[in-house]
Protein backbone atom coordinates (compact mmCIF):
# COMPACT_ATOMS: atom_id res chain seq x y z
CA UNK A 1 23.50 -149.41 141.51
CA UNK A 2 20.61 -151.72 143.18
CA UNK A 3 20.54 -153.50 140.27
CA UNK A 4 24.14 -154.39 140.80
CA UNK A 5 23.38 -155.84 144.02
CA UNK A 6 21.08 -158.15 142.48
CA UNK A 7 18.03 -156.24 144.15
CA UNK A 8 14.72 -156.90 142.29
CA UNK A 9 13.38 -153.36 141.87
CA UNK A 10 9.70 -152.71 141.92
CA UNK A 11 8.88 -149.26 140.37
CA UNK A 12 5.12 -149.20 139.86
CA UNK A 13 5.08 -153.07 138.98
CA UNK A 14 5.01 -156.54 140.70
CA UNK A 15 6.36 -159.96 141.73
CA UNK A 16 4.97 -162.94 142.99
CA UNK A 17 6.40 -164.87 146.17
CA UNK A 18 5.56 -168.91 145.77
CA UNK A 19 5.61 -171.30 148.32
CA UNK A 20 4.62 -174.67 147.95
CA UNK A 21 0.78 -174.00 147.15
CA UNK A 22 0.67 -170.56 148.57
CA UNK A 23 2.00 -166.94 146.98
CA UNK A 24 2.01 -163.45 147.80
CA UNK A 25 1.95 -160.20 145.51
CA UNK A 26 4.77 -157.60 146.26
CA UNK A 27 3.61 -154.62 144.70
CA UNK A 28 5.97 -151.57 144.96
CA UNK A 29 4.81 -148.07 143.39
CA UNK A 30 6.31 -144.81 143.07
CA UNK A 31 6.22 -142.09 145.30
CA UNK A 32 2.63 -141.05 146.33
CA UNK A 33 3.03 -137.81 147.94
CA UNK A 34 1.39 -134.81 148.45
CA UNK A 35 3.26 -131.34 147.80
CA UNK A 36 5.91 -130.60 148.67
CA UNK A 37 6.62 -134.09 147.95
CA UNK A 38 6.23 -135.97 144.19
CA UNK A 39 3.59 -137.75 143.22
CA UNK A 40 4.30 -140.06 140.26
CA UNK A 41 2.59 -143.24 141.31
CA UNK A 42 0.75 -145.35 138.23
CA UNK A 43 -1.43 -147.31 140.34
CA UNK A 44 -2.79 -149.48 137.71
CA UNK A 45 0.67 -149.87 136.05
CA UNK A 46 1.24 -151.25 139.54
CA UNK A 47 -1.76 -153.01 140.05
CA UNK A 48 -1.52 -154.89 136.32
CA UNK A 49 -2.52 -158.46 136.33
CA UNK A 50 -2.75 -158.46 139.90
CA UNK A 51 -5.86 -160.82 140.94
CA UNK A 52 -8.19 -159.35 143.54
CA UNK A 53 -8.61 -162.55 145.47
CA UNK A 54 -4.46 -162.69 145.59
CA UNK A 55 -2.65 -161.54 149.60
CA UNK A 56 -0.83 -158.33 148.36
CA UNK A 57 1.69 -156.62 150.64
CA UNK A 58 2.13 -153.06 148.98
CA UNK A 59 5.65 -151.06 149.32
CA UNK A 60 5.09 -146.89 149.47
CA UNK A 61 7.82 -145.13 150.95
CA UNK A 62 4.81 -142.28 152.16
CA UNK A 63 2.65 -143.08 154.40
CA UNK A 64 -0.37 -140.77 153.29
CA UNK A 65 -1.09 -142.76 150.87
CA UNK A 66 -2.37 -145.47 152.61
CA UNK A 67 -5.88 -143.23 153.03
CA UNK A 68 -5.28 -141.97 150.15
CA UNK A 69 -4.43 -144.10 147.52
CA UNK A 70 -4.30 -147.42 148.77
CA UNK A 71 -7.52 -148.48 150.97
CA UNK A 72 -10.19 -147.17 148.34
CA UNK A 73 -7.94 -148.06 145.36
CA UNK A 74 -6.51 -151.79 146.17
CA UNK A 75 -6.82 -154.71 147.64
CA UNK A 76 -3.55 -155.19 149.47
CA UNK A 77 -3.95 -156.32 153.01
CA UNK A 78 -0.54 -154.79 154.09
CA UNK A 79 1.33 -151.71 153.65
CA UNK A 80 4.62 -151.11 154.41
CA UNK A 81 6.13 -147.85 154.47
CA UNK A 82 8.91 -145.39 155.49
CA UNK A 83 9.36 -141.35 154.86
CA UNK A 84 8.50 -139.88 158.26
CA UNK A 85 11.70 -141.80 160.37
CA UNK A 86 9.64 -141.57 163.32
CA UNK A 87 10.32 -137.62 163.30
CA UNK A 88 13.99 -138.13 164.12
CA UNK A 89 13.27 -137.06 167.25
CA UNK A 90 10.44 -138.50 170.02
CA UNK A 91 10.59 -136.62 173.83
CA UNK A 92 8.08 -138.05 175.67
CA UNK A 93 6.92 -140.39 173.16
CA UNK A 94 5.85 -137.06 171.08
CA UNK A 95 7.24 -137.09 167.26
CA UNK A 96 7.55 -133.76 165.07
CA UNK A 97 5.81 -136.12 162.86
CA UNK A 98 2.52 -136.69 164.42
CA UNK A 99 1.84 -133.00 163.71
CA UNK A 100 1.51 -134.20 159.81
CA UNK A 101 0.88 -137.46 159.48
CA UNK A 102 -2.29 -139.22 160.93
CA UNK A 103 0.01 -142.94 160.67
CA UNK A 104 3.59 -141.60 161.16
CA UNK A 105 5.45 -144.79 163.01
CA UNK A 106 4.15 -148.15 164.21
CA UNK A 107 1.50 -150.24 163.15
CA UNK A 108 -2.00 -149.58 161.94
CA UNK A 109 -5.33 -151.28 161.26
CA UNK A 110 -8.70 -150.22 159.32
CA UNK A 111 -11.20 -153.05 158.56
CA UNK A 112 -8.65 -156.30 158.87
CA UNK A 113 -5.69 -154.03 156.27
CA UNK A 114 -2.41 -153.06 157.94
CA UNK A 115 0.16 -150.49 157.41
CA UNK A 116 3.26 -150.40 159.42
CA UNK A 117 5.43 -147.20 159.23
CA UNK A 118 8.66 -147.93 159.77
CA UNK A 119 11.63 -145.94 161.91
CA UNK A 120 13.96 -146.86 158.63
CA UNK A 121 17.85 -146.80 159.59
CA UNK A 122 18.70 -143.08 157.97
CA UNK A 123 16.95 -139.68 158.29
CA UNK A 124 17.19 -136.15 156.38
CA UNK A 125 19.72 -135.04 159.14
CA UNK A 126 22.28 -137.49 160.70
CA UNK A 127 20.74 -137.22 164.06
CA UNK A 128 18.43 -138.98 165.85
CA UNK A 129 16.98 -138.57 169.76
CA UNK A 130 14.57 -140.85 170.91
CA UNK A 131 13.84 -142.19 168.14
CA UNK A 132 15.92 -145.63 168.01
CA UNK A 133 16.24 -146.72 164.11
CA UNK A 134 14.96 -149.75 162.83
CA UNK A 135 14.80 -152.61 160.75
CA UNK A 136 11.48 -154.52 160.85
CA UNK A 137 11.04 -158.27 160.69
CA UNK A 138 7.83 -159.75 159.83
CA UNK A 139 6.73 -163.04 160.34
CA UNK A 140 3.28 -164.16 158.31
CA UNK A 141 1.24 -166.70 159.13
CA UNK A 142 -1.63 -168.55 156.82
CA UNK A 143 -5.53 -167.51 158.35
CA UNK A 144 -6.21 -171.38 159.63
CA UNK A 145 -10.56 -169.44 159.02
CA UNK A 146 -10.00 -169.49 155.68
């Protein structure tokens, strides 16, 4: 079906995003999960012909495997993922999430690599308090350093 809609879809592979002189690797894996959740991610399937000097932006739907699979394992500079939908619900900016997850919703940094975990639009109930859904807009800018 997202075929149909002319989606590109990235299951453990790649595409490259040109502009003028400039390009950026999409890389989108498999799920990377830890029990209960499936873990069928083929990193270097992924990761195939991929140069290390290239900016990759890396699409995992969980989170945890940012630590785990990701940082020691890639070079992409940002992650963007989903799975947790900020908990569903957030009293006092506390998530059910944060209990799990050590990145569970917003943006986070280690040594100059992002990952931003995203509120997504859906969740596993149809219910959400607190926690507003989302659709995230990034702008990225060229490093004038380097």
């Amino acid at each position: 079906l997202q075929r149909q809609f002319g989606w590109t879809l990235l299951t453990d592979s790649s595409t490259v995003v040109r502009r003028d002189n400039d390009s950026i690797v999409i890389v989108g894996t498999h799920h990377d999960g830890e029990a209960p959740f499936p873990h069928k991610i083929n990193l270097p399937r992924a990761m195939a012909g991929v140069d290390r000097r290239s900016f990759v932006i890396m699409l995992q739907h969980d989170p945890s495997s940012w630590d785990r699979t990701i940082l020691p394992h890639t070079n992409a500079r940002l992650t963007l993922s989903g799975h947790t939908h900020a908990g569903q619900i957030k009293i006092l900016g506390l998530r059910p999430t944060m209990l799990i997850y050590k990145e569970d919703y917003g943006l986070f940094e280690k040594a100059g690599r992002y990952l931003y975990v995203s509120a997504g639009l859906g969740g596993v109930v149809p219910i959400r308090i607190g926690a507003i859904p989302e659709i995230v807009v990034f702008t990225l800018h060229r490093n004038s350093s380097q």
